[in-house]
XYZ file of C-alpha atoms in Angstrom:
228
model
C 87.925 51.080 47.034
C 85.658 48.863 49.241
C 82.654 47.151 48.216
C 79.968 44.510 49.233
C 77.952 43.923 46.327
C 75.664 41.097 45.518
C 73.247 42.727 42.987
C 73.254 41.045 39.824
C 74.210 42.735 36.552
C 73.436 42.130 32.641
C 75.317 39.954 30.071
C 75.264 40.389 26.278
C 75.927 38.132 23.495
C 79.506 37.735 22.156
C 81.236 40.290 19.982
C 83.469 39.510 16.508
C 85.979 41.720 14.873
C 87.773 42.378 11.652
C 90.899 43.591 11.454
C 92.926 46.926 13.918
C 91.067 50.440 13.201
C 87.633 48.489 13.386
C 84.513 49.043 15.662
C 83.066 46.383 17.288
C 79.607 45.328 15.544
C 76.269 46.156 18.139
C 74.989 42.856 19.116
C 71.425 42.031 20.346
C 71.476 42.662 23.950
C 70.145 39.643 25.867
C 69.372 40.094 29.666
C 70.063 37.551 32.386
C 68.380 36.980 35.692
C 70.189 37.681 39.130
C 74.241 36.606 39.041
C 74.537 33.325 40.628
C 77.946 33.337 41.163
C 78.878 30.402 39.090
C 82.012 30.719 36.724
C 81.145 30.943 32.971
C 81.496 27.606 31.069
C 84.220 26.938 28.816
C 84.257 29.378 25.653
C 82.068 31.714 27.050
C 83.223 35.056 28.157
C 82.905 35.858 31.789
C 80.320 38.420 32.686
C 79.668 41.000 35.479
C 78.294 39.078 38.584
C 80.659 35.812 37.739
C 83.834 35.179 39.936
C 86.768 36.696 37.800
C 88.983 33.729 36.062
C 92.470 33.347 37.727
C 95.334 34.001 36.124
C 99.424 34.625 36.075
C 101.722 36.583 34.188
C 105.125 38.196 34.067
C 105.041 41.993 34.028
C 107.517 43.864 32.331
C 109.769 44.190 34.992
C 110.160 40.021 34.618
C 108.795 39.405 38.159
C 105.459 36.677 37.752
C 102.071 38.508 38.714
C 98.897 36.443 40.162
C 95.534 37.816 40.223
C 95.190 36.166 43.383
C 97.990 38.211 44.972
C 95.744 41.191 44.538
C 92.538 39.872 46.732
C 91.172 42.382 48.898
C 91.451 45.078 46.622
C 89.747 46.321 43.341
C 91.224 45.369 40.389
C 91.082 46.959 36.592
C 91.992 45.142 33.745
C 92.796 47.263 30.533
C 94.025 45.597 27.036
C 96.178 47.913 25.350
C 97.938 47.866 21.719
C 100.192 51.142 21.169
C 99.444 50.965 17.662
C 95.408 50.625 17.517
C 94.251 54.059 16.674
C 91.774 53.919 19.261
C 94.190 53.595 22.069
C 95.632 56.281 20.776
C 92.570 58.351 21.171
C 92.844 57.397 25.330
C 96.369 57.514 25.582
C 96.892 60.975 24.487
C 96.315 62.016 28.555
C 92.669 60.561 29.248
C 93.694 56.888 30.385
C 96.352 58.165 32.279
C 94.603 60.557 34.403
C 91.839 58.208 35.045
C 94.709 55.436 35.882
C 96.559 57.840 38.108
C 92.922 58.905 39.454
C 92.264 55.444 40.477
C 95.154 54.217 41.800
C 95.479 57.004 44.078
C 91.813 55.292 45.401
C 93.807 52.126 46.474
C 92.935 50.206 42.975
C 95.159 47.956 41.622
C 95.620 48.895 37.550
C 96.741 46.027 35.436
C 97.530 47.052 31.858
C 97.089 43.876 29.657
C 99.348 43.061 26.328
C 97.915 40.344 24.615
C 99.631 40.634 21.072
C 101.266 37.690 19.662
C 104.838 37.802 19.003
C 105.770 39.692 15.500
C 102.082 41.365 15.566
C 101.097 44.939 16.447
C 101.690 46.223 20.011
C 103.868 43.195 20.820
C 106.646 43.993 23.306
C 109.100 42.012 25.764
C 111.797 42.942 28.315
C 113.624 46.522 27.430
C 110.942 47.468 25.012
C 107.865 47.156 27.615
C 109.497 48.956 29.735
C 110.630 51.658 27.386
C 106.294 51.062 26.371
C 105.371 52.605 30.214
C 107.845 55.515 30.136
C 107.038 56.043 26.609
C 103.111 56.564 26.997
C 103.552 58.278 30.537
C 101.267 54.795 32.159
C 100.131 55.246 35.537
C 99.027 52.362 35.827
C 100.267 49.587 38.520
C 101.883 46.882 36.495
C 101.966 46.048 32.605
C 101.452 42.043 32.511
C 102.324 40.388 29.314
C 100.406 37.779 27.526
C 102.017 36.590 24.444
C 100.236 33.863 24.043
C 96.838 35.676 24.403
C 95.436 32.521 26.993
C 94.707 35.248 29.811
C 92.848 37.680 26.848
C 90.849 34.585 25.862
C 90.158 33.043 29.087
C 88.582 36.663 29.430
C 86.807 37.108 25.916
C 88.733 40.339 25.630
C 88.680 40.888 21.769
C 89.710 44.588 21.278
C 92.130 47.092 22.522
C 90.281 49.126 24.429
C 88.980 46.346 26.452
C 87.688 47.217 30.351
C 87.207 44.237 33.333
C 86.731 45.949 36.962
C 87.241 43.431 39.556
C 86.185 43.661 43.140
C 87.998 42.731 46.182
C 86.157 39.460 46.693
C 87.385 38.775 43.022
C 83.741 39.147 41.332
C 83.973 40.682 37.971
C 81.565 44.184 38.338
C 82.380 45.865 34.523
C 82.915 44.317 31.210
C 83.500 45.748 28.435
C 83.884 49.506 26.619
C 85.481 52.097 27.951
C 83.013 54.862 27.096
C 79.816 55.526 24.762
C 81.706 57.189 22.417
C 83.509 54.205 19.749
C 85.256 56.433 17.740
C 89.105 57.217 17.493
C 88.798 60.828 17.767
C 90.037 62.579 20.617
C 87.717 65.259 20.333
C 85.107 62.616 21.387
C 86.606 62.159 24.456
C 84.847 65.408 25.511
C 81.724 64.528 26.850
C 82.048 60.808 26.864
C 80.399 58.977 29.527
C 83.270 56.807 30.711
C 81.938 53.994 32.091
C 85.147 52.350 34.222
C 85.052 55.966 35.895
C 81.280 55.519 36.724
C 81.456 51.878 37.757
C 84.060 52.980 40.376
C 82.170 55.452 41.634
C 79.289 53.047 42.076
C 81.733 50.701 44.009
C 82.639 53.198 46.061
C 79.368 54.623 47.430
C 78.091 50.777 47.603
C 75.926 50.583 45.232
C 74.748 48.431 42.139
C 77.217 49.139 38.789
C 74.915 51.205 36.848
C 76.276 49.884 33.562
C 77.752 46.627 34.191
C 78.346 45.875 30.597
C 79.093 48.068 27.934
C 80.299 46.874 24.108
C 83.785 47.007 23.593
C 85.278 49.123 20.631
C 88.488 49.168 19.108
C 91.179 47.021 17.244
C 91.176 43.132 17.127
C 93.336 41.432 19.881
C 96.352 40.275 17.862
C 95.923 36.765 18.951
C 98.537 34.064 17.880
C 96.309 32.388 15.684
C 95.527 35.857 13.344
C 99.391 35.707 12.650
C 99.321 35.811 8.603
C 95.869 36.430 8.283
């Protein structure tokens, strides 16, 4: 998908989260003016309009993955957890059509692990590959981030968690994948998914709609929640 965007987008306040099988609380929305460009400061979680933070990782075929590799294209990033309920809910056929929907489109689909070693969804050589064939993933790669730096330099906190990225490597969606936060699957019916609509937006050229949506979901099993 090709885009030229320089409309700027909203920001909201950072989100925090109990433990997996938890929603994310509603924070008070604040509103910023036009995107400037500039890269978010340290701790702060990069919003739509703000250049997307480079990073490398080994997918789970062992071969090291840039972000930077991918310039030129539109980029997704998805967190996942095969054990969070919630994924559950998307990964019973709904991700994967919308994966193999927009890779077909020429998007690059980067499926995020960012569990901690001996924590839920953790998984390494044999087993993440045995994770894509498992859950049927279309997506492009599965990158691996055990020690949760990429997830953080992100502010991804749950699994669900949505970044689209356009091809001059501006982050255009952050966030939820829908309006409905629940872990039912019969809520997937009638959801307004909002990665689907931002594409769409991208596409035709125009301003992302929703730019920011709040993430639902289970906690990120970060290292430092190990024992907690």
């Amino acid at each position: 998908m090709k885009t030229r965007l320089t409309t700027a987008f909203a920001a909201l306040s950072a989100l925090t989260l109990a433990a997996c099988g938890q929603q994310a609380a509603e924070p008070a929305p604040k509103t910023e003016a036009a995107a400037t460009g500039q890269a978010a400061s340290p701790g702060e979680t990069p919003m739509a309009g703000q250049p997307a933070p480079a990073f490398t990782l080994v997918d789970s075929e062992g071969t090291q993955r840039s972000l930077a590799e991918f310039r030129g294209k539109t980029v997704i990033l998805e967190w996942t957890n095969e054990g969070c309920p919630y994924v559950k809910k998307h990964y019973t056929g709904a991700m994967q059509a919308l994966q193999r929907e927009a890779v077909a489109d020429g998007v690059v689909w980067i499926t995020i692990i960012s569990s901690a070693p001996g924590t839920q969804g953790y998984v390494e050589g044999d087993a993440a590959r045995e994770w894509r064939t498992r859950n049927n993933a279309a997506s492009s790669y599965l990158l691996l981030d055990p020690t949760g730096e990429v997830g953080k330099r992100y502010g991804a906190v749950t699994t669900p968690d949505m970044r689209i990225i356009d091809p001059e490597g501006t982050l255009r969606f952050v966030g939820g994948i829908d309006d409905k936060p629940t872990n039912k699957v019969e809520d997937l019916e009638g959801a307004n998914n909002f990665v689907r609509a931002a594409l769409t937006d991208l596409e035709a050229g125009r301003p992302v709609a929703t730019a920011f949506a709040t993430p639902y979901g289970c906690a990120i099993k970060y290292p430092e929640t190990v024992g907690t």
